[in-house]
mmCIF file of N, CA and C in Angstrom:
data_model
loop_
_atom_site.group_PDB
_atom_site.id
_atom_site.type_symbol
_atom_site.label_atom_id
_atom_site.label_comp_id
_atom_site.label_asym_id
_atom_site.label_seq_id
_atom_site.Cartn_x
_atom_site.Cartn_y
_atom_site.Cartn_z
ATOM 1 N N MET G 40 -10.954 -10.248 29.946
ATOM 2 C CA MET G 40 -10.055 -10.481 28.851
ATOM 3 C C MET G 40 -8.633 -10.540 29.404
ATOM 4 N N SER G 41 -7.929 -11.574 29.055
ATOM 5 C CA SER G 41 -6.571 -11.730 29.569
ATOM 6 C C SER G 41 -5.617 -10.757 28.874
ATOM 7 N N PRO G 42 -4.534 -10.359 29.556
ATOM 8 C CA PRO G 42 -3.566 -9.439 28.949
ATOM 9 C C PRO G 42 -2.944 -10.006 27.673
ATOM 10 N N ARG G 43 -2.761 -11.315 27.627
ATOM 11 C CA ARG G 43 -2.167 -11.926 26.435
ATOM 12 C C ARG G 43 -3.093 -11.765 25.231
ATOM 13 N N TYR G 44 -4.387 -11.986 25.445
ATOM 14 C CA TYR G 44 -5.363 -11.836 24.366
ATOM 15 C C TYR G 44 -5.446 -10.383 23.907
ATOM 16 N N ARG G 45 -5.425 -9.470 24.857
ATOM 17 C CA ARG G 45 -5.503 -8.045 24.533
ATOM 18 C C ARG G 45 -4.298 -7.604 23.717
ATOM 19 N N SER G 46 -3.100 -8.053 24.069
ATOM 20 C CA SER G 46 -1.909 -7.649 23.327
ATOM 21 C C SER G 46 -1.899 -8.249 21.926
ATOM 22 N N ALA G 47 -2.411 -9.476 21.786
ATOM 23 C CA ALA G 47 -2.495 -10.090 20.458
ATOM 24 C C ALA G 47 -3.491 -9.327 19.594
ATOM 25 N N THR G 48 -4.580 -8.915 20.175
ATOM 26 C CA THR G 48 -5.584 -8.148 19.434
ATOM 27 C C THR G 48 -5.008 -6.807 19.006
ATOM 28 N N GLN G 49 -4.284 -6.155 19.907
ATOM 29 C CA GLN G 49 -3.682 -4.870 19.581
ATOM 30 C C GLN G 49 -2.611 -5.023 18.509
ATOM 31 N N ALA G 50 -1.799 -6.063 18.594
ATOM 32 C CA ALA G 50 -0.758 -6.292 17.592
ATOM 33 C C ALA G 50 -1.379 -6.555 16.225
ATOM 34 N N GLY G 51 -2.417 -7.349 16.184
ATOM 35 C CA GLY G 51 -3.109 -7.608 14.924
ATOM 36 C C GLY G 51 -3.718 -6.345 14.349
ATOM 37 N N ARG G 52 -4.292 -5.535 15.211
ATOM 38 C CA ARG G 52 -4.899 -4.276 14.766
ATOM 39 C C ARG G 52 -3.832 -3.341 14.198
ATOM 40 N N VAL G 53 -2.674 -3.268 14.837
ATOM 41 C CA VAL G 53 -1.591 -2.409 14.358
ATOM 42 C C VAL G 53 -1.111 -2.877 12.982
ATOM 43 N N ILE G 54 -0.934 -4.172 12.819
ATOM 44 C CA ILE G 54 -0.491 -4.711 11.528
ATOM 45 C C ILE G 54 -1.516 -4.408 10.445
ATOM 46 N N ALA G 55 -2.795 -4.573 10.730
ATOM 47 C CA ALA G 55 -3.843 -4.283 9.754
ATOM 48 C C ALA G 55 -3.858 -2.796 9.390
ATOM 49 N N ILE G 56 -3.675 -1.930 10.364
ATOM 50 C CA ILE G 56 -3.658 -0.483 10.108
ATOM 51 C C ILE G 56 -2.458 -0.100 9.256
ATOM 52 N N ILE G 57 -1.303 -0.677 9.538
ATOM 53 C CA ILE G 57 -0.115 -0.387 8.732
ATOM 54 C C ILE G 57 -0.330 -0.839 7.290
ATOM 55 N N ALA G 58 -0.899 -2.012 7.099
ATOM 56 C CA ALA G 58 -1.193 -2.500 5.746
ATOM 57 C C ALA G 58 -2.173 -1.563 5.042
ATOM 58 N N ASP G 59 -3.175 -1.089 5.767
ATOM 59 C CA ASP G 59 -4.148 -0.162 5.187
ATOM 60 C C ASP G 59 -3.492 1.156 4.773
ATOM 61 N N ILE G 60 -2.612 1.663 5.600
ATOM 62 C CA ILE G 60 -1.922 2.923 5.290
ATOM 63 C C ILE G 60 -1.030 2.755 4.065
ATOM 64 N N MET G 61 -0.334 1.637 3.984
ATOM 65 C CA MET G 61 0.519 1.384 2.821
ATOM 66 C C MET G 61 -0.320 1.324 1.543
ATOM 67 N N ALA G 62 -1.434 0.622 1.595
ATOM 68 C CA ALA G 62 -2.310 0.526 0.422
ATOM 69 C C ALA G 62 -2.932 1.886 0.092
ATOM 70 N N LEU G 63 -3.261 2.670 1.114
ATOM 71 C CA LEU G 63 -3.813 4.002 0.899
ATOM 72 C C LEU G 63 -2.819 4.897 0.161
ATOM 73 N N ILE G 64 -1.567 4.868 0.565
ATOM 74 C CA ILE G 64 -0.540 5.677 -0.096
ATOM 75 C C ILE G 64 -0.391 5.258 -1.557
ATOM 76 N N LEU G 65 -0.378 3.957 -1.808
ATOM 77 C CA LEU G 65 -0.266 3.476 -3.182
ATOM 78 C C LEU G 65 -1.486 3.871 -4.006
ATOM 79 N N GLY G 66 -2.663 3.735 -3.430
ATOM 80 C CA GLY G 66 -3.880 4.134 -4.130
ATOM 81 C C GLY G 66 -3.926 5.633 -4.382
ATOM 82 N N LEU G 67 -3.452 6.403 -3.422
ATOM 83 C CA LEU G 67 -3.416 7.856 -3.577
ATOM 84 C C LEU G 67 -2.489 8.246 -4.720
ATOM 85 N N TRP G 68 -1.342 7.576 -4.823
ATOM 86 C CA TRP G 68 -0.437 7.886 -5.924
ATOM 87 C C TRP G 68 -1.058 7.530 -7.277
ATOM 88 N N ILE G 69 -1.770 6.408 -7.344
ATOM 89 C CA ILE G 69 -2.437 6.038 -8.593
ATOM 90 C C ILE G 69 -3.417 7.137 -8.999
ATOM 91 N N LEU G 70 -4.217 7.608 -8.051
ATOM 92 C CA LEU G 70 -5.165 8.684 -8.356
ATOM 93 C C LEU G 70 -4.455 9.968 -8.760
ATOM 94 N N MET G 71 -3.399 10.320 -8.058
ATOM 95 C CA MET G 71 -2.650 11.528 -8.397
ATOM 96 C C MET G 71 -2.053 11.427 -9.798
ATOM 97 N N TYR G 72 -1.562 10.253 -10.134
ATOM 98 C CA TYR G 72 -0.997 10.057 -11.472
ATOM 99 C C TYR G 72 -2.087 10.168 -12.537
ATOM 100 N N LEU G 73 -3.215 9.512 -12.315
ATOM 101 C CA LEU G 73 -4.291 9.520 -13.297
ATOM 102 C C LEU G 73 -4.894 10.908 -13.492
ATOM 103 N N PHE G 74 -4.942 11.702 -12.422
ATOM 104 C CA PHE G 74 -5.486 13.052 -12.519
ATOM 105 C C PHE G 74 -4.404 14.096 -12.764
ATOM 106 N N ASP G 75 -3.201 13.642 -13.092
ATOM 107 C CA ASP G 75 -2.081 14.509 -13.471
ATOM 108 C C ASP G 75 -1.789 15.578 -12.415
ATOM 109 N N ALA G 76 -1.547 15.122 -11.190
ATOM 110 C CA ALA G 76 -1.241 16.036 -10.092
ATOM 111 C C ALA G 76 0.081 16.752 -10.359
ATOM 112 N N ASN G 77 0.213 17.942 -9.818
ATOM 113 C CA ASN G 77 1.407 18.769 -9.989
ATOM 114 C C ASN G 77 2.590 18.126 -9.268
ATOM 115 N N ARG G 78 3.543 17.620 -10.027
ATOM 116 C CA ARG G 78 4.687 16.931 -9.420
ATOM 117 C C ARG G 78 5.656 17.879 -8.738
ATOM 118 N N GLY G 79 5.475 19.149 -8.933
ATOM 119 C CA GLY G 79 6.297 20.134 -8.240
ATOM 120 C C GLY G 79 5.832 20.376 -6.813
ATOM 121 N N ASN G 80 4.641 19.923 -6.485
ATOM 122 C CA ASN G 80 4.089 20.086 -5.148
ATOM 123 C C ASN G 80 4.792 19.125 -4.188
ATOM 124 N N ASP G 81 5.134 19.619 -3.011
ATOM 125 C CA ASP G 81 5.862 18.801 -2.033
ATOM 126 C C ASP G 81 5.065 17.576 -1.583
ATOM 127 N N PHE G 82 3.756 17.740 -1.363
ATOM 128 C CA PHE G 82 2.941 16.605 -0.918
ATOM 129 C C PHE G 82 2.863 15.537 -2.006
ATOM 130 N N VAL G 83 2.661 15.961 -3.238
ATOM 131 C CA VAL G 83 2.610 15.010 -4.357
ATOM 132 C C VAL G 83 3.943 14.284 -4.478
ATOM 133 N N GLN G 84 5.034 15.010 -4.338
ATOM 134 C CA GLN G 84 6.366 14.393 -4.422
ATOM 135 C C GLN G 84 6.588 13.403 -3.283
ATOM 136 N N PHE G 85 6.125 13.737 -2.072
ATOM 137 C CA PHE G 85 6.239 12.834 -0.937
ATOM 138 C C PHE G 85 5.459 11.544 -1.180
ATOM 139 N N VAL G 86 4.215 11.683 -1.654
ATOM 140 C CA VAL G 86 3.391 10.504 -1.934
ATOM 141 C C VAL G 86 4.042 9.666 -3.023
ATOM 142 N N HIS G 87 4.559 10.312 -4.066
ATOM 143 C CA HIS G 87 5.206 9.576 -5.153
ATOM 144 C C HIS G 87 6.442 8.829 -4.660
ATOM 145 N N ASP G 88 7.295 9.504 -3.903
ATOM 146 C CA ASP G 88 8.513 8.860 -3.393
ATOM 147 C C ASP G 88 8.184 7.687 -2.474
ATOM 148 N N THR G 89 7.204 7.877 -1.609
ATOM 149 C CA THR G 89 6.815 6.810 -0.685
ATOM 150 C C THR G 89 6.200 5.638 -1.440
ATOM 151 N N ALA G 90 5.326 5.926 -2.392
ATOM 152 C CA ALA G 90 4.701 4.866 -3.188
ATOM 153 C C ALA G 90 5.750 4.128 -4.013
ATOM 154 N N ARG G 91 6.685 4.857 -4.557
ATOM 155 C CA ARG G 91 7.752 4.215 -5.353
ATOM 156 C C ARG G 91 8.569 3.265 -4.474
ATOM 157 N N TRP G 92 8.853 3.691 -3.253
ATOM 158 C CA TRP G 92 9.605 2.826 -2.342
ATOM 159 C C TRP G 92 8.787 1.587 -1.970
ATOM 160 N N LEU G 93 7.500 1.793 -1.652
ATOM 161 C CA LEU G 93 6.640 0.672 -1.267
ATOM 162 C C LEU G 93 6.440 -0.317 -2.413
ATOM 163 N N ALA G 94 6.377 0.180 -3.631
ATOM 164 C CA ALA G 94 6.122 -0.680 -4.793
ATOM 165 C C ALA G 94 7.404 -0.971 -5.566
ATOM 166 N N GLY G 95 8.537 -0.853 -4.906
ATOM 167 C CA GLY G 95 9.808 -1.092 -5.585
ATOM 168 C C GLY G 95 9.891 -2.470 -6.218
ATOM 169 N N TRP G 96 9.309 -3.446 -5.595
ATOM 170 C CA TRP G 96 9.351 -4.816 -6.116
ATOM 171 C C TRP G 96 8.380 -5.037 -7.261
ATOM 172 N N SER G 97 7.342 -4.203 -7.381
ATOM 173 C CA SER G 97 6.350 -4.416 -8.440
ATOM 174 C C SER G 97 6.340 -3.295 -9.473
ATOM 175 N N HIS G 98 7.168 -2.284 -9.260
ATOM 176 C CA HIS G 98 7.233 -1.170 -10.199
ATOM 177 C C HIS G 98 7.800 -1.667 -11.528
ATOM 178 N N ASP G 99 7.132 -1.349 -12.609
ATOM 179 C CA ASP G 99 7.518 -1.776 -13.960
ATOM 180 C C ASP G 99 7.555 -3.288 -14.121
ATOM 181 N N LEU G 100 6.764 -3.980 -13.339
ATOM 182 C CA LEU G 100 6.647 -5.430 -13.479
ATOM 183 C C LEU G 100 5.909 -5.779 -14.765
ATOM 184 N N PHE G 101 4.960 -4.935 -15.125
ATOM 185 C CA PHE G 101 4.191 -5.136 -16.346
ATOM 186 C C PHE G 101 4.676 -4.163 -17.418
ATOM 187 N N THR G 102 4.619 -4.572 -18.666
ATOM 188 C CA THR G 102 5.133 -3.743 -19.760
ATOM 189 C C THR G 102 4.022 -3.366 -20.732
ATOM 190 N N PHE G 103 2.981 -2.729 -20.223
ATOM 191 C CA PHE G 103 1.921 -2.226 -21.085
ATOM 192 C C PHE G 103 2.453 -1.054 -21.904
ATOM 193 N N ASP G 104 1.859 -0.823 -23.045
ATOM 194 C CA ASP G 104 2.270 0.309 -23.879
ATOM 195 C C ASP G 104 1.910 1.645 -23.250
ATOM 196 N N GLU G 105 0.784 1.689 -22.597
ATOM 197 C CA GLU G 105 0.323 2.931 -21.978
ATOM 198 C C GLU G 105 0.933 3.090 -20.584
ATOM 199 N N ALA G 106 1.455 4.283 -20.307
ATOM 200 C CA ALA G 106 2.082 4.540 -19.007
ATOM 201 C C ALA G 106 1.073 4.415 -17.868
ATOM 202 N N TRP G 107 -0.163 4.883 -18.079
ATOM 203 C CA TRP G 107 -1.161 4.824 -17.019
ATOM 204 C C TRP G 107 -1.467 3.379 -16.639
ATOM 205 N N ALA G 108 -1.451 2.473 -17.610
ATOM 206 C CA ALA G 108 -1.726 1.064 -17.319
ATOM 207 C C ALA G 108 -0.591 0.448 -16.495
ATOM 208 N N ARG G 109 0.651 0.842 -16.776
ATOM 209 C CA ARG G 109 1.789 0.342 -15.983
ATOM 210 C C ARG G 109 1.698 0.827 -14.547
ATOM 211 N N VAL G 110 1.305 2.091 -14.367
ATOM 212 C CA VAL G 110 1.181 2.650 -13.008
ATOM 213 C C VAL G 110 0.068 1.941 -12.248
ATOM 214 N N VAL G 111 -1.095 1.802 -12.879
ATOM 215 C CA VAL G 111 -2.226 1.170 -12.204
ATOM 216 C C VAL G 111 -1.913 -0.286 -11.881
ATOM 217 N N ALA G 112 -1.323 -1.017 -12.820
ATOM 218 C CA ALA G 112 -1.024 -2.432 -12.587
ATOM 219 C C ALA G 112 0.093 -2.608 -11.562
ATOM 220 N N GLY G 113 1.172 -1.885 -11.700
ATOM 221 C CA GLY G 113 2.314 -2.052 -10.799
ATOM 222 C C GLY G 113 2.024 -1.618 -9.375
ATOM 223 N N TYR G 114 1.520 -0.400 -9.217
ATOM 224 C CA TYR G 114 1.224 0.108 -7.882
ATOM 225 C C TYR G 114 -0.030 -0.547 -7.305
ATOM 226 N N GLY G 115 -0.992 -0.846 -8.168
ATOM 227 C CA GLY G 115 -2.212 -1.519 -7.705
ATOM 228 C C GLY G 115 -1.930 -2.915 -7.188
ATOM 229 N N LEU G 116 -1.053 -3.634 -7.883
ATOM 230 C CA LEU G 116 -0.673 -4.974 -7.418
ATOM 231 C C LEU G 116 -0.035 -4.898 -6.041
ATOM 232 N N ALA G 117 0.860 -3.947 -5.853
ATOM 233 C CA ALA G 117 1.510 -3.795 -4.549
ATOM 234 C C ALA G 117 0.477 -3.487 -3.464
ATOM 235 N N ALA G 118 -0.478 -2.613 -3.763
ATOM 236 C CA ALA G 118 -1.509 -2.271 -2.777
ATOM 237 C C ALA G 118 -2.334 -3.496 -2.396
ATOM 238 N N VAL G 119 -2.725 -4.280 -3.382
ATOM 239 C CA VAL G 119 -3.526 -5.475 -3.105
ATOM 240 C C VAL G 119 -2.726 -6.486 -2.294
ATOM 241 N N VAL G 120 -1.468 -6.675 -2.646
ATOM 242 C CA VAL G 120 -0.623 -7.628 -1.908
ATOM 243 C C VAL G 120 -0.459 -7.184 -0.462
ATOM 244 N N TYR G 121 -0.202 -5.892 -0.241
ATOM 245 C CA TYR G 121 -0.059 -5.413 1.133
ATOM 246 C C TYR G 121 -1.347 -5.601 1.927
ATOM 247 N N LEU G 122 -2.485 -5.337 1.294
ATOM 248 C CA LEU G 122 -3.752 -5.526 1.999
ATOM 249 C C LEU G 122 -3.995 -6.997 2.331
ATOM 250 N N VAL G 123 -3.818 -7.862 1.364
ATOM 251 C CA VAL G 123 -4.087 -9.286 1.576
ATOM 252 C C VAL G 123 -3.129 -9.880 2.602
ATOM 253 N N VAL G 124 -1.847 -9.634 2.426
ATOM 254 C CA VAL G 124 -0.852 -10.216 3.338
ATOM 255 C C VAL G 124 -0.970 -9.594 4.729
ATOM 256 N N GLY G 125 -1.120 -8.281 4.795
ATOM 257 C CA GLY G 125 -1.234 -7.614 6.095
ATOM 258 C C GLY G 125 -2.441 -8.070 6.883
ATOM 259 N N HIS G 126 -3.570 -8.179 6.227
ATOM 260 C CA HIS G 126 -4.779 -8.613 6.935
ATOM 261 C C HIS G 126 -4.747 -10.112 7.239
ATOM 262 N N ALA G 127 -4.089 -10.894 6.401
ATOM 263 C CA ALA G 127 -3.940 -12.323 6.701
ATOM 264 C C ALA G 127 -3.079 -12.515 7.953
ATOM 265 N N ILE G 128 -2.007 -11.761 8.053
ATOM 266 C CA ILE G 128 -1.157 -11.840 9.244
ATOM 267 C C ILE G 128 -1.929 -11.357 10.472
ATOM 268 N N ALA G 129 -2.666 -10.255 10.322
ATOM 269 C CA ALA G 129 -3.450 -9.737 11.448
ATOM 270 C C ALA G 129 -4.490 -10.757 11.904
ATOM 271 N N ASN G 130 -5.172 -11.403 10.971
ATOM 272 C CA ASN G 130 -6.160 -12.409 11.339
ATOM 273 C C ASN G 130 -5.506 -13.602 12.013
ATOM 274 N N ARG G 131 -4.336 -13.971 11.561
ATOM 275 C CA ARG G 131 -3.610 -15.081 12.177
ATOM 276 C C ARG G 131 -3.232 -14.744 13.623
ATOM 277 N N ILE G 132 -2.839 -13.507 13.849
ATOM 278 C CA ILE G 132 -2.493 -13.069 15.211
ATOM 279 C C ILE G 132 -3.740 -13.033 16.086
ATOM 280 N N TYR G 133 -4.869 -12.582 15.534
ATOM 281 C CA TYR G 133 -6.120 -12.543 16.300
ATOM 282 C C TYR G 133 -6.494 -13.946 16.826
ATOM 283 N N ARG G 134 -6.240 -14.952 16.023
ATOM 284 C CA ARG G 134 -6.648 -16.317 16.376
ATOM 285 C C ARG G 134 -5.770 -16.950 17.431
ATOM 286 N N HIS G 135 -4.570 -16.425 17.624
ATOM 287 C CA HIS G 135 -3.661 -17.039 18.615
ATOM 288 C C HIS G 135 -3.701 -16.299 19.894
#
């Protein structure tokens, strides 16, 4: 295996892992919100702050009457976009 191919594979793998971690954080916040996690907890607050930053572009994009539906749609959309775009970029790097 040539060094160029190996570095492209590693770069693609890193991008895919970062996309997965971003989607995991967003999904974790959705679950924490739905199960009414204690917002006074430092870990819950960290996940919420990070998810809010990651989904800044899609937060409150939808105006459902129910708060849980806005959270699931807004943060869920961001998670799906990060997964699709991140893995598409990783696959593109794998091919070159």
